[in-house]
Structure formats: structure tokens, C-alpha cells
Short mmCIF file of C-alpha atoms and ligand atoms in Angstrom, two decimals:
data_model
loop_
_atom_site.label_atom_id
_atom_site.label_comp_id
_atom_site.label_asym_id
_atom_site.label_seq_id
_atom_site.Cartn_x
_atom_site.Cartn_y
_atom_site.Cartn_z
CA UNK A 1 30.88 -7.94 24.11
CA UNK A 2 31.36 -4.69 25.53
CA UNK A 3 30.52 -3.63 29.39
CA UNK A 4 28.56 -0.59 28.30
CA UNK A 5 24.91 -1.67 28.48
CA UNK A 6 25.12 -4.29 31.11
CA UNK A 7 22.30 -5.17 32.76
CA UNK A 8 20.06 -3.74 30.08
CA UNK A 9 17.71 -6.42 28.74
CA UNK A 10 16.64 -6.98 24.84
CA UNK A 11 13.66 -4.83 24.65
CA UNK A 12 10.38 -6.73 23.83
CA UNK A 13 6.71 -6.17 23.46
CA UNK A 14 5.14 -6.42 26.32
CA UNK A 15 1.80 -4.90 25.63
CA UNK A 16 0.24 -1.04 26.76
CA UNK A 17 -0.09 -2.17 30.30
CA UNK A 18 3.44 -3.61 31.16
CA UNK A 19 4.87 -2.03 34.50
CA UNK A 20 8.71 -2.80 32.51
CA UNK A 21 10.64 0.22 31.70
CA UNK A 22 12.38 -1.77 29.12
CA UNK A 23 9.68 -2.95 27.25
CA UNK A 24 7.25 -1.95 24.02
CA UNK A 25 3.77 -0.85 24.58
CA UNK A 26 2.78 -0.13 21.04
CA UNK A 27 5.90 -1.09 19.08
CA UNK A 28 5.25 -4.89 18.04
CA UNK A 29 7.23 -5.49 15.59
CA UNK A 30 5.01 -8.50 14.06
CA UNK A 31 1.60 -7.10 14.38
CA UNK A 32 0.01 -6.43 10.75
CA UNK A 33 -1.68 -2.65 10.58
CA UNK A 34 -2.83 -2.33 7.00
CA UNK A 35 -1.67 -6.08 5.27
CA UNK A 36 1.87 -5.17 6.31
CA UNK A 37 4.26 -6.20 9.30
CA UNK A 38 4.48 -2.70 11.89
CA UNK A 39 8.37 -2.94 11.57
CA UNK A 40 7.94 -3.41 7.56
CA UNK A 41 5.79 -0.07 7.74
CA UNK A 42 8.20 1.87 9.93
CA UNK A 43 11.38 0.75 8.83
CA UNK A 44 13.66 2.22 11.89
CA UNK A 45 16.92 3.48 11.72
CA UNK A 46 19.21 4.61 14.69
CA UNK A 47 21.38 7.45 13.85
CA UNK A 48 25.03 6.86 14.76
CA UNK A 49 25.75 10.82 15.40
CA UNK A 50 23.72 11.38 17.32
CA UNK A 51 23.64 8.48 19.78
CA UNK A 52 27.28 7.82 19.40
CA UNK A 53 29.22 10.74 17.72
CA UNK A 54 27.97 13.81 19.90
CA UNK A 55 29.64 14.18 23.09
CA UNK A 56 27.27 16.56 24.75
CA UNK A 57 28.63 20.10 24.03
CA UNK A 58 26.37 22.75 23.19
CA UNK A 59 27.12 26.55 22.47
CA UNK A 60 27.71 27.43 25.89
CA UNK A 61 29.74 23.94 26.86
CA UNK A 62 31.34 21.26 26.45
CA UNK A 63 31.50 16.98 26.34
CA UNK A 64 29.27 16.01 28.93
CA UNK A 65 29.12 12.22 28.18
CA UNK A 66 31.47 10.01 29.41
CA UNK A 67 32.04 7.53 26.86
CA UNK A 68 34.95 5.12 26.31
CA UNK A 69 35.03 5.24 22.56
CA UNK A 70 35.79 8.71 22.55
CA UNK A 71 39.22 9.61 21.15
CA UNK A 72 40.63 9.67 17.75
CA UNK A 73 42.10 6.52 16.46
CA UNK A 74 40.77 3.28 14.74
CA UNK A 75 40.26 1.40 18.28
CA UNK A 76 37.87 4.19 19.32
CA UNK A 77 36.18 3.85 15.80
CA UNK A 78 36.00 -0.45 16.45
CA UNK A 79 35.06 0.24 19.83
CA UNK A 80 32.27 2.67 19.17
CA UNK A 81 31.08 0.55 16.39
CA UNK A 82 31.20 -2.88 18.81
CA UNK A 83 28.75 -0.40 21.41
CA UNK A 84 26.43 0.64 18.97
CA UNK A 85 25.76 -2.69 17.14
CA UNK A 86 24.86 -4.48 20.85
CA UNK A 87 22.27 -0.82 20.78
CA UNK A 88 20.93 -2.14 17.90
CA UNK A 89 20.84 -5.54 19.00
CA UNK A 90 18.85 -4.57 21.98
CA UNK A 91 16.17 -2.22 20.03
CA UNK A 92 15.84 -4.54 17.90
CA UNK A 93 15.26 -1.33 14.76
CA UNK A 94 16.11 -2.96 11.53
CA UNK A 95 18.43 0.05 10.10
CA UNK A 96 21.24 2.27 10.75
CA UNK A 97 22.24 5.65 9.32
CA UNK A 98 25.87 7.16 9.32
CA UNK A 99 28.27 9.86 8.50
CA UNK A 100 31.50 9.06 7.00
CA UNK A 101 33.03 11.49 10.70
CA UNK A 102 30.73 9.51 12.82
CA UNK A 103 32.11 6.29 12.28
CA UNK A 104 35.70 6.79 11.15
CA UNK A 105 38.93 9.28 12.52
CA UNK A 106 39.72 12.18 10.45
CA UNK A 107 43.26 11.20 8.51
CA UNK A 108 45.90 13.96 7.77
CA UNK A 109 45.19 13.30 4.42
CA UNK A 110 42.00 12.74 2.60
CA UNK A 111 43.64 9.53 1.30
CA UNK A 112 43.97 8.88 4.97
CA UNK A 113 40.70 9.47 6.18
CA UNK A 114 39.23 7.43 2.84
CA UNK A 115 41.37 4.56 4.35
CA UNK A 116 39.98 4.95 7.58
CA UNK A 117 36.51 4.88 6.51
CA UNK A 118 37.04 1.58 3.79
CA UNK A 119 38.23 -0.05 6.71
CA UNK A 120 35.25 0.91 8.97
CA UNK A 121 33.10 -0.12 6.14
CA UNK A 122 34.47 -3.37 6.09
CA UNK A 123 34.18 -4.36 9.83
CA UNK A 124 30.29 -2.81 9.75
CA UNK A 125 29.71 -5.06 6.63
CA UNK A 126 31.18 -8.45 9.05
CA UNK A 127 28.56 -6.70 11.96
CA UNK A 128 26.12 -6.27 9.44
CA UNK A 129 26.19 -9.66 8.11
CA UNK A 130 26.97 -10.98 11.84
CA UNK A 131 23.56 -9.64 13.03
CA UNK A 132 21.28 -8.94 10.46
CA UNK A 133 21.32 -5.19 10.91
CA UNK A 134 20.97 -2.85 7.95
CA UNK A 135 22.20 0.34 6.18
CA UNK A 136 19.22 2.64 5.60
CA UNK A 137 21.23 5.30 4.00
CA UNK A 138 24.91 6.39 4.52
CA UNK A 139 25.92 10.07 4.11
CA UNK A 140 28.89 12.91 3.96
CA UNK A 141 29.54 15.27 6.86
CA UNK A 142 30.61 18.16 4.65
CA UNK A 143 29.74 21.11 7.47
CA UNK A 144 32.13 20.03 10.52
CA UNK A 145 35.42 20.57 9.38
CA UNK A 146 36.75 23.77 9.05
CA UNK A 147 37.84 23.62 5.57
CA UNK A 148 33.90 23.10 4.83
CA UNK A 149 33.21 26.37 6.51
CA UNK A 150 32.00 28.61 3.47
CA UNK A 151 30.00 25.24 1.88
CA UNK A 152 31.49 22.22 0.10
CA UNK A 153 29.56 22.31 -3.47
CA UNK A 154 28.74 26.10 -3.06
CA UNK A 155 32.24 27.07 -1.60
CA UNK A 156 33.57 30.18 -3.50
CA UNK A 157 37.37 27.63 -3.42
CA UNK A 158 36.80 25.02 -6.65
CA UNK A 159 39.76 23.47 -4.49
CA UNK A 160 36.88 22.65 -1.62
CA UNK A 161 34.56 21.63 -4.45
CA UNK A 162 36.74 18.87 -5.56
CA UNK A 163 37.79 17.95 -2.20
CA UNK A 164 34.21 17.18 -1.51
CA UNK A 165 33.10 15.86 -4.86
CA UNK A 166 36.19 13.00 -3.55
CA UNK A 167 34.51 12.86 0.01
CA UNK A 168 30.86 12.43 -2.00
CA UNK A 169 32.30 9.43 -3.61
CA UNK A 170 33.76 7.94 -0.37
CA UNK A 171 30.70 8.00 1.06
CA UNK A 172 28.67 6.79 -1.95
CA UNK A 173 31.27 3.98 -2.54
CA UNK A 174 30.57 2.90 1.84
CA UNK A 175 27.13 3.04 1.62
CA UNK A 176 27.28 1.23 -1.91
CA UNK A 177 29.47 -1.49 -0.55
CA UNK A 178 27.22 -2.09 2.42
CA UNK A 179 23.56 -2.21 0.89
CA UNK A 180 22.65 0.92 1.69
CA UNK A 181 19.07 1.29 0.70
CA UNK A 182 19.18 5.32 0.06
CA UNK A 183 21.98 8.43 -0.15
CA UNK A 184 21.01 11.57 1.73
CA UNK A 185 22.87 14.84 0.97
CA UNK A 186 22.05 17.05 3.88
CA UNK A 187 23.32 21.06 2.50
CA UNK A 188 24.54 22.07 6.00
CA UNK A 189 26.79 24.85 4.77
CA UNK A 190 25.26 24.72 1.08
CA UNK A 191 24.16 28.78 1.65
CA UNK A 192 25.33 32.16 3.46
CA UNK A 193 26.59 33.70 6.51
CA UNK A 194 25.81 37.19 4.34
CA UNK A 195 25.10 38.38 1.07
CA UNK A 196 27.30 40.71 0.45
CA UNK A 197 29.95 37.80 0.28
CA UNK A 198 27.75 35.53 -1.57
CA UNK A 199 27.22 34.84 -5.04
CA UNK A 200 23.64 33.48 -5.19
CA UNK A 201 23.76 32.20 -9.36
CA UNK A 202 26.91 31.28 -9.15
CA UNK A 203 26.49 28.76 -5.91
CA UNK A 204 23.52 27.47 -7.61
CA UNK A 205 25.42 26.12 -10.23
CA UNK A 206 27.93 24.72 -8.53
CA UNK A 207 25.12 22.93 -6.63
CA UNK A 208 23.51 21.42 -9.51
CA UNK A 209 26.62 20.60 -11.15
CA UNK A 210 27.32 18.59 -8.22
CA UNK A 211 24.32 17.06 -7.64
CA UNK A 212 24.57 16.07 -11.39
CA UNK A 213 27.78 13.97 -10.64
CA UNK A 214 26.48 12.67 -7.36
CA UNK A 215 23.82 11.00 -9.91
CA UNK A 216 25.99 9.92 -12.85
CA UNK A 217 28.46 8.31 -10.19
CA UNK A 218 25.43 6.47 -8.31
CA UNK A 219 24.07 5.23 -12.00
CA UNK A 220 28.23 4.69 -12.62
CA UNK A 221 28.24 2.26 -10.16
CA UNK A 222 25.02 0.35 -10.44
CA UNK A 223 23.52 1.93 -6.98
CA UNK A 224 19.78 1.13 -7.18
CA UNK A 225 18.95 3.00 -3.86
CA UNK A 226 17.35 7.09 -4.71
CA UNK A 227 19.79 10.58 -4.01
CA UNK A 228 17.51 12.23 -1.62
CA UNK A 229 18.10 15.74 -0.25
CA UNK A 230 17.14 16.80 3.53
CA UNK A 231 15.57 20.23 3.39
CA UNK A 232 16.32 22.92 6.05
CA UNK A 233 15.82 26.41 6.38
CA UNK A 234 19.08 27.69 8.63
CA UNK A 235 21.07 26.13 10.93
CA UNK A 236 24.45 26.60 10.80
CA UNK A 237 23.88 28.90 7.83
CA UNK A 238 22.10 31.77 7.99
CA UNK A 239 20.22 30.47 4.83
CA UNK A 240 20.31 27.50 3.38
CA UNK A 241 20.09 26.76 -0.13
CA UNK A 242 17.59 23.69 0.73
CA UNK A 243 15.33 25.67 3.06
CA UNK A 244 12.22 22.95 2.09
CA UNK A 245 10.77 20.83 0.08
CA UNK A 246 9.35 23.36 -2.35
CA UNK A 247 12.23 24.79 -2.68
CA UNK A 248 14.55 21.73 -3.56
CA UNK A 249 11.95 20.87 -5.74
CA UNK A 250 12.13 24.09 -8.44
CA UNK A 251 16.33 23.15 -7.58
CA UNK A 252 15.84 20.17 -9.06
CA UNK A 253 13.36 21.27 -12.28
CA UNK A 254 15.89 24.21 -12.69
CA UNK A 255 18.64 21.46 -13.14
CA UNK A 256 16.68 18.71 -14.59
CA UNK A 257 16.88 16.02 -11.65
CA UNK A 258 12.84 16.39 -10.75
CA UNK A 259 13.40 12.10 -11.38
CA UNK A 260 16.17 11.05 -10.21
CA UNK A 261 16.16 13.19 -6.69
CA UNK A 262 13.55 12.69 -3.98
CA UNK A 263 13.75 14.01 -0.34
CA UNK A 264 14.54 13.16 3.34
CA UNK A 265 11.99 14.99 5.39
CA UNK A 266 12.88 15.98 9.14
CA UNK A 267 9.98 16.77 11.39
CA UNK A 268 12.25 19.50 13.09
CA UNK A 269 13.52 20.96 9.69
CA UNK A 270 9.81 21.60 8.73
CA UNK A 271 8.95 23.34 11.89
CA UNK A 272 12.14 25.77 11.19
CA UNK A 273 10.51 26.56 7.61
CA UNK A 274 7.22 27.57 9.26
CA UNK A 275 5.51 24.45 7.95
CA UNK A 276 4.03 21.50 9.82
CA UNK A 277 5.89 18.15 9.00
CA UNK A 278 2.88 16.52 7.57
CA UNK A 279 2.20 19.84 5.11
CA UNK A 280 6.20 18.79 4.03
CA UNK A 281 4.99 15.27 3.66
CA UNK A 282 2.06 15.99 1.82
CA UNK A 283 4.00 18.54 -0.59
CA UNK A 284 6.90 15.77 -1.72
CA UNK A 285 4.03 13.23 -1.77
CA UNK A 286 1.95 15.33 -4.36
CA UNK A 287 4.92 16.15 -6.78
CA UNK A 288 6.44 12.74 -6.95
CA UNK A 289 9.71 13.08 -4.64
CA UNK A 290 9.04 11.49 -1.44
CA UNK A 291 11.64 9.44 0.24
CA UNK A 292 11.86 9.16 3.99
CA UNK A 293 11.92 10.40 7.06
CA UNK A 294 13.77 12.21 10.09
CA UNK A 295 12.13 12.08 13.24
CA UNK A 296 12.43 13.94 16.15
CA UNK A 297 11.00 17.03 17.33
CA UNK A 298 11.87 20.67 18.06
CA UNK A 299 11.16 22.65 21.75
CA UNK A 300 8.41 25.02 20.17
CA UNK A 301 9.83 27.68 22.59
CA UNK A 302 13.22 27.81 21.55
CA UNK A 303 13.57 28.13 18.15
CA UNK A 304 16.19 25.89 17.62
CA UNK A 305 16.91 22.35 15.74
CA UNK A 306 16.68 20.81 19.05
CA UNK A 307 16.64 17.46 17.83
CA UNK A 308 14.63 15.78 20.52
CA UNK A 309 13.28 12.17 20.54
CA UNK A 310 9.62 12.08 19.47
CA UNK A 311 6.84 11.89 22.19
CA UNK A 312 3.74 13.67 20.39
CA UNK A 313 1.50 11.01 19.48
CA UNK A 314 -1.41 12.86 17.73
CA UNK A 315 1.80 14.90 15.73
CA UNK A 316 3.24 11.55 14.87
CA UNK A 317 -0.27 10.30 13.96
CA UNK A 318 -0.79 13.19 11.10
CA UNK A 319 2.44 12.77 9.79
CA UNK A 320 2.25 9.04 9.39
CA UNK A 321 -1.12 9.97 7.73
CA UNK A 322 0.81 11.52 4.93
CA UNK A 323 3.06 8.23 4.95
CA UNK A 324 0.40 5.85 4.61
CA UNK A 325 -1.50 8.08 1.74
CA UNK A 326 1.32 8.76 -0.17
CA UNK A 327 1.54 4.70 -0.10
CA UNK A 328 4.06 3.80 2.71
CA UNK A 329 7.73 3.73 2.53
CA UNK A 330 9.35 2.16 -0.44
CA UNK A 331 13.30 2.28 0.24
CA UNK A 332 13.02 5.02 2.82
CA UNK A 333 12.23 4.68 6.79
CA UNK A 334 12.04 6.10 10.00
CA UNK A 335 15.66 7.63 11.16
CA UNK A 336 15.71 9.06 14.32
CA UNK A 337 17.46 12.11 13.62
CA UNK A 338 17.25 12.53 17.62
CA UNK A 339 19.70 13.38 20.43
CA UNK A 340 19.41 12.84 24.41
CA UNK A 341 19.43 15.93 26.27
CA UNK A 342 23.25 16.84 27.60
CA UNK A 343 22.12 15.62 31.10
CA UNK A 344 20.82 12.61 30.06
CA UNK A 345 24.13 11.03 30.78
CA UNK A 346 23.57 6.98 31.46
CA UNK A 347 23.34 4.27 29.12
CA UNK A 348 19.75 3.65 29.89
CA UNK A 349 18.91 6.79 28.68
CA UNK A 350 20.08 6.14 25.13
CA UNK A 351 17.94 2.92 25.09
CA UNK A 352 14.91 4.01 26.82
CA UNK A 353 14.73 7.44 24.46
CA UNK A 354 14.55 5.19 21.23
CA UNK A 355 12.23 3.00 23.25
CA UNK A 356 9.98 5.68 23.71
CA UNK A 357 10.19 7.46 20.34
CA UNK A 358 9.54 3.97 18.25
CA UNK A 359 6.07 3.59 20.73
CA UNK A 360 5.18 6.95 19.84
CA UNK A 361 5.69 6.52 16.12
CA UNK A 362 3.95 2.83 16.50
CA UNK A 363 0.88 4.88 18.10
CA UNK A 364 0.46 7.17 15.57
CA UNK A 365 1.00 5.02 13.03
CA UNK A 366 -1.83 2.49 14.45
CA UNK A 367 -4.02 5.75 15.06
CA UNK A 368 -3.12 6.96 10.88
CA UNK A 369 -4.36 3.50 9.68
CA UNK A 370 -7.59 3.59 11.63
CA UNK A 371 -8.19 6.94 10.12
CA UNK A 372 -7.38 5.51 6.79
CA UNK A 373 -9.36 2.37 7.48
CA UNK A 374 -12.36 4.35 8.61
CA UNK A 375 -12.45 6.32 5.18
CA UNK A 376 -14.22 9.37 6.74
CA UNK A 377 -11.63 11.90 6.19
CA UNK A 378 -10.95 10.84 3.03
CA UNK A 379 -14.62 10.44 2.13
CA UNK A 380 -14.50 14.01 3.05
CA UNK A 381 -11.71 14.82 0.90
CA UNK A 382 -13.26 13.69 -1.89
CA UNK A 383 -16.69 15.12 -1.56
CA UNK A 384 -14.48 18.76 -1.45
CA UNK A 385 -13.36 18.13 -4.86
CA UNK A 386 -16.81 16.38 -6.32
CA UNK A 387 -17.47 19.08 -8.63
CA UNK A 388 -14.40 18.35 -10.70
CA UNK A 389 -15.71 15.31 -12.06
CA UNK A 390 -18.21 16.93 -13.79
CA UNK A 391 -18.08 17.12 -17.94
CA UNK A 392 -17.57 21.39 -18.29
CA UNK A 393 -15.39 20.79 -15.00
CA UNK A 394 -12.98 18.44 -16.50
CA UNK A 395 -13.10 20.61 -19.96
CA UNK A 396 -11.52 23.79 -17.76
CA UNK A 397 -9.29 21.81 -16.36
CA UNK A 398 -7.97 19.90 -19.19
CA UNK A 399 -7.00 23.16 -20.79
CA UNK A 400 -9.88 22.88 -23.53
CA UNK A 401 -11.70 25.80 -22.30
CA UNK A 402 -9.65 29.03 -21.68
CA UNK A 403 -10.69 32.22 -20.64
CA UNK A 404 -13.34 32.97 -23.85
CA UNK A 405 -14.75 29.25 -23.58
CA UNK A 406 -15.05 29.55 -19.75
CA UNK A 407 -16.37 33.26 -19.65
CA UNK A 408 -19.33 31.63 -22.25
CA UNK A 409 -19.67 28.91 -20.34
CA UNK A 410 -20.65 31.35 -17.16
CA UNK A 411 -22.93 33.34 -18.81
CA UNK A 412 -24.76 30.05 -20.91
CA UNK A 413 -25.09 28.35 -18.05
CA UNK A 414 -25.91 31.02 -15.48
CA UNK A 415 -22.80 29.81 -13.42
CA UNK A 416 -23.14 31.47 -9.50
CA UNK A 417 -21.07 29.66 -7.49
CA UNK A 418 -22.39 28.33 -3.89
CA UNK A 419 -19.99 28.82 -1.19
CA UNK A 420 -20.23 25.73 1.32
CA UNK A 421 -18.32 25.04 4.74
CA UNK A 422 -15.04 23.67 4.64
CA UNK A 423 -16.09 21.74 8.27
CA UNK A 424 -12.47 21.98 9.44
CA UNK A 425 -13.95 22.09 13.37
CA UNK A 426 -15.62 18.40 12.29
CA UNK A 427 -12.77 16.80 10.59
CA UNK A 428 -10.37 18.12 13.22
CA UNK A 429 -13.25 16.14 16.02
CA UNK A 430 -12.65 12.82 13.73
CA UNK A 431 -9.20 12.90 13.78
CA UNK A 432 -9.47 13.52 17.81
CA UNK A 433 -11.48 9.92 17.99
CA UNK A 434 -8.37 8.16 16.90
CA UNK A 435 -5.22 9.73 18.83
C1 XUL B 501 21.10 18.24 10.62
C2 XUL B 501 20.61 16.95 10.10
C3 XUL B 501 21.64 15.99 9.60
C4 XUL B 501 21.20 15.19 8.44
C5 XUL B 501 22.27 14.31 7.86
O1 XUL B 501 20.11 19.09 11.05
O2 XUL B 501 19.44 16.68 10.12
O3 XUL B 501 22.03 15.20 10.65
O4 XUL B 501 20.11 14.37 8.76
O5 XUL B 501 23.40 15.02 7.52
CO1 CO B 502 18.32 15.00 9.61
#
């Protein structure tokens, strides 16, 4: 045992009217919402960057976290890893997620640094078994390192494309070895700084040719778990290749991977795109490729990936809408893609901000199933679309009437079509009884 979170209790369910900081009003972890277990619906996952990794720094300064592990060598890595498994001992969240540079030191080789993380890997895996705790998806940090600075698949060096096709493997290989229930490829410098650099046909290639290998390898090696890629517009690049889910999905037609790829939606990534997360939700739900989730949310003034904890309940409640109709989670979950702010600087902090963020999601998720339960909105839905059942409907629509058949069809019938209210003002009034 470490000294780092002394004092701090395990955090339980206490109920919405416990006076305890360090308790759960609305996560319980056991309570059944829709037939299934609230921790089997939300599937939680701490992310070790950002609660261990980051020191603080932003673009205008540095560290401002004072944390023992930081340093460089493999007791820094142990000792980071011995903190954050007592976190996740005291939350209680089922999962982790992980970069192969959050958890390991950077070697002077890459044979180095894939020693460093096997080794890593193997003392999570003794953790892992130790406590129960489990890998919701493992990943490559292909944007940090200098070398990565013009992209990793889409660099305009084939030497930094092979150097990261062997990183991709690494990092397949750890999250292989250690369950891992999904592989996220995150393109943070997968796009441009400028176009008159860049060659846009040319990247894309490289990008599918990779992603191609990523999914041979994972087949390769018997990984059952889905690829999935995390959208996002910018940030670091000017533009990047995956800038949403629409997008990634005509990537993926283009290079024939529309079944083998699905996606890792971030609330904060949407909001960059101009979309709302649950529109993002809805989208990957309707074509097929929905995976899981990153949650946190963006400062609506700034502009930025802000990467804050969650704390919106009716926001939470519309996206876990979209989870529950597009059927719940399968292998993907909840990952709190979230960071304290730089002043946040205690050890309670880091607790009480997960704390806070899994009540929120547990709210909206209890206020989502009510609205599912209810069936009004849905009723709603379904009256919209009525008209489609009927016989000529279902003829246009099946492809048997085209243009000649339909334009008949108009004048036989006398078609003049009825316009009727959408009632946005009254659905929006429903969902306001629940959140
Ligand atoms: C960056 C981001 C990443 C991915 C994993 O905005 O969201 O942390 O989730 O690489
Ligand atoms: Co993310």
C-alpha cells in the first residue's frame, strides 16, 4: 500500500440524501434499471492519462501536480501503477483504459520501450488478477513524441509508418495479453497543420492501409474485442482525418472495413464537430458501428477539448438515451476521458471528480430508462413515421416505384400531402418530466 490516498474511504452508496462527501447518491452499483445491474449498463473505466499521466501543464505552464510517481524509470511506472489500482479499488469502476506512454518510460530504443511496456503489462495482469479490475480497451499514443509530429500512419516518412505499425502491435499484443475488451485508435496527428504541405489521397491511403493491418493482426492473433476509432475534428491538428462519425464512416466504406471497425464516441469531440453527443450516438447507432463511449464535457465558452468531468445530468440523460436505444453496451463502456482542473491539486480531488461524474452518468441513465420505460417519446417517434407502413408507401421505398410509377401514383390517387406539427416544444416538456 501506498500513502497517497490515506484517509480516503472506499466509496459506497449511500443514497441521494447522504451528508458524506465520499459517498454515491445515484451510482448503486447493484440496483437493476431495465433487467440489468447499473454497473453492467455503465461499464466504467478510469483513464490512466489523464488521472495519472498529466502533470498539470497547459499552454501557458507547466506541472502543477505534485506526484511521487513522476519521473522516468520503471519504479515510477510500478509506483504509479500501485497508486492507481488502490483509485480503482476505492471507486470501485470495473475498467481501466491506457496508453502504452501512460503506463510505461519511453526506451532509447523502440525495442526498449516494447520491453518496458511487456513488463508493465505483466505486473497490471498480477493487479488485474489480484483485484478483479479490468482492461476496457488499451491504446497507442502515436501524437506525443516528436517523431509523431507530422502523423504516424499519414506521416509523409514510410520510416514513421513502420515505426508505428511496430508501436500498433505493442499495444495490440498488451491489451491482447490482458483481456482487453476493445482497441481504440484515436488519429491525433492523423491530418494537417496546412495544405500546401499535405497530400490529402495519398494520407488516405496510408490510413486505410494501416487500419487494414491493425485488423488482419487483431484476427492474426485471435483478439475477439472490435478496432474502434475515436472521431475528432482538430486538436492538435488543424484537421483531422477522423473529424466524426460520418466521416470515419465513408473512411471505412471507401476501404472496405464498414464491419470490422466501429467507433469510440467522446462527448467533447462531438461538441468540437458542431454536433451534440447524442446526434453522434444516434448516427453510429443507425449505421451499425457503435462501440463506446468517452465522457466528459467541454467549457461551451472556450472552444477547447477541455476534457472536464461530467456534471450535466439532463446532457448525460439524452446521450444515455441513444445508449439504451441503440441496445446498451456490448463490449464497450463508459471511459472517463476526463481531467481535474490544474488547481485541483489534492488527492481527494481525483476521487471525488470520478465520484461525481459516475452519479451524474447513473442519473441520466436512471432518467433515459424512465423515458424508455414510459414509451411516450418513442410512441411519438413512431406515429412520425406511420405513413410508411402503408402498401404504395412501402412500394416507393422498396425501390419498386421510381419516378414514372410514383408521378402516376400522385396523379391516380390525388396525392396532396398534409403538413402536420412536428410538436418538438411537447416532446422537449416530456423529456423535462424525467431529468
Ligand atoms: C484526445 C483523446 C484521447 C483518446 C485516446 O482528445 O480523447 O485521449 O481517447 O487516445
Ligand atoms: Co477520448
Amino acid at each position: 500500500m501506498t500513502d497517497f490516498f490515506a484517509g480516503i474511504p472506499k466509496i459506497a452508496y449511500e443514497g441521494p440524501d447522504s451528508e458524506n462527501e465520499f459517498a454515491f447518491r445515484h451510482y448503486n452499483p447493484d440496483e437493476v434499471v431495465l433487467g440489468k445491474r447499473m454497473e453492467d449498463h455503465l461499464r466504467f473505466a478510469v483513464a490512466y492519462w489523464h488521472s495519472f499521466a498529466w502533470e498539470g501543464q497547459d499552454p501557458f505552464g507547466g506541472r502543477t501536480f505534485d506526484r511521487p510517481w513522476f519521473g522516468d524509470g520503471m519504479d515510477c511506472a510500478r509506483l504509479k501503477a500501485d497508486v492507481a489500482f488502490e483509485m480503482f479499488a476505492i471507486l470501485g469502476q470495473p475498467y481501466f483504459c491506457f496508453h502504452d506512454l501512460d503506463v510505461r518510460p519511453e526506451g532509447a530504443t523502440f525495442a526498449e520501450s516494447r520491453a518496458n511496456l511487456e513488463a508493465i503489462t505483466d505486473y497490471f495482469a498480477e493487479k488485474m488478477q489480484a483485484t478483479g479490475t479490468r482492461l476496457l480497451w488499451g491504446t497507442a499514443n502515436l501524437f506525443t513524441h516528436r517523431r509523431f509530429m507530422a502523423g504516424a500512419a499519414t506521416n509523409p516518412d514510410p520510416d514513421v509508418f513502420a515505426y508505428s505499425g511496430a508501436v500498433l502491435k505493442s499495444c495490440i499484443d498488451a491489451t491482447h495479453r490482458l483481456g482487453g475488451e476493445n482497441y481504440v485508435m484515436w488519429g491525433g496527428r492523423e491530418g494537417y497543420e496546412t495544405l500546401l504541405n499535405t497530400d490529402l489521397g495519398q494520407e488516405a491511403e496510408q490510413a486505410g492501409r494501416m487500419l487494414h493491418n491493425v485488423v488482419d493482426y487483431k484476427h492474426k492473433i485471435g483478439f475477439k474485442g472490435p478496432i474502434l476509432i475515436e472521431p475528432k475534428p482538430q486538436e492538435p491538428s488543424k484537421h483531422q482525418y477522423d473529424f466524426d462519425v460520418a466521416t470515419v464512416y465513408g473512411f471505412l466504406k471507401r476501404f472496405g472495413l464498414e464491419d470490422e471497425v466501429k467507433v469510440n464516441i467522446e462527448q467533447g469531440h462531438a461538441i468540437l464537430a458542431g454536433h451534440s453527443f447524442e446526434h453522434e450516438l444516434a448516427l453510429a447507432a443507425s449505421l451499425g458501428i457503435f462501440g463506446s463511449i468517452d465522457i466528459n464535457r467541454n467549457d461551451y465558452q472556450s472552444g477547447w477539448d477541455t476534457d472536464q468531468f461530467p456534471n450535466n445530468v439532463p446532457e448525460m440523460a439524452l446521450a444515455f438515451y441513444e445508449v439504451l436505444r441503440a441496445g446498451g453496451f456490448t463490449t464497450g463502456g463508459t471511459n472517463f476521458d476526463a481531467k481535474l482542473r490544474r488547481q485541483s491539486l489534492d488527492p481527494a480531488d481525483l476521487i471525488l471528480a470520478h465520484v461525481g461524474g459516475m452519479d451524474a452518468c447513473a442519473r441520466g441513465l436512471k432518467a433515459a430508462a424512465a423515458m424508455l420505460e414510459d414509451g411516450k417519446l418513442e410512441a411519438a417517434r413512431a406515429e412520425r413515421y406511420a405513413g410508411w407502413q402503408g402498401a404504395e408507401a412501402q412500394k416507393m421505398l422498396s425501390g419498386q416505384y421510381g419516378l414514372e410509377e410514383i408521378a402516376d401514383y400522385v396523379e391516380r390517387s390525388g396525392v396532396e400531402p398534409e403538413p402536420r406539427s412536428g410538436r418538438q416544444e411537447r416532446l422537449e416538456n416530456l423529456v423535462n418530466r424525467y431529468v
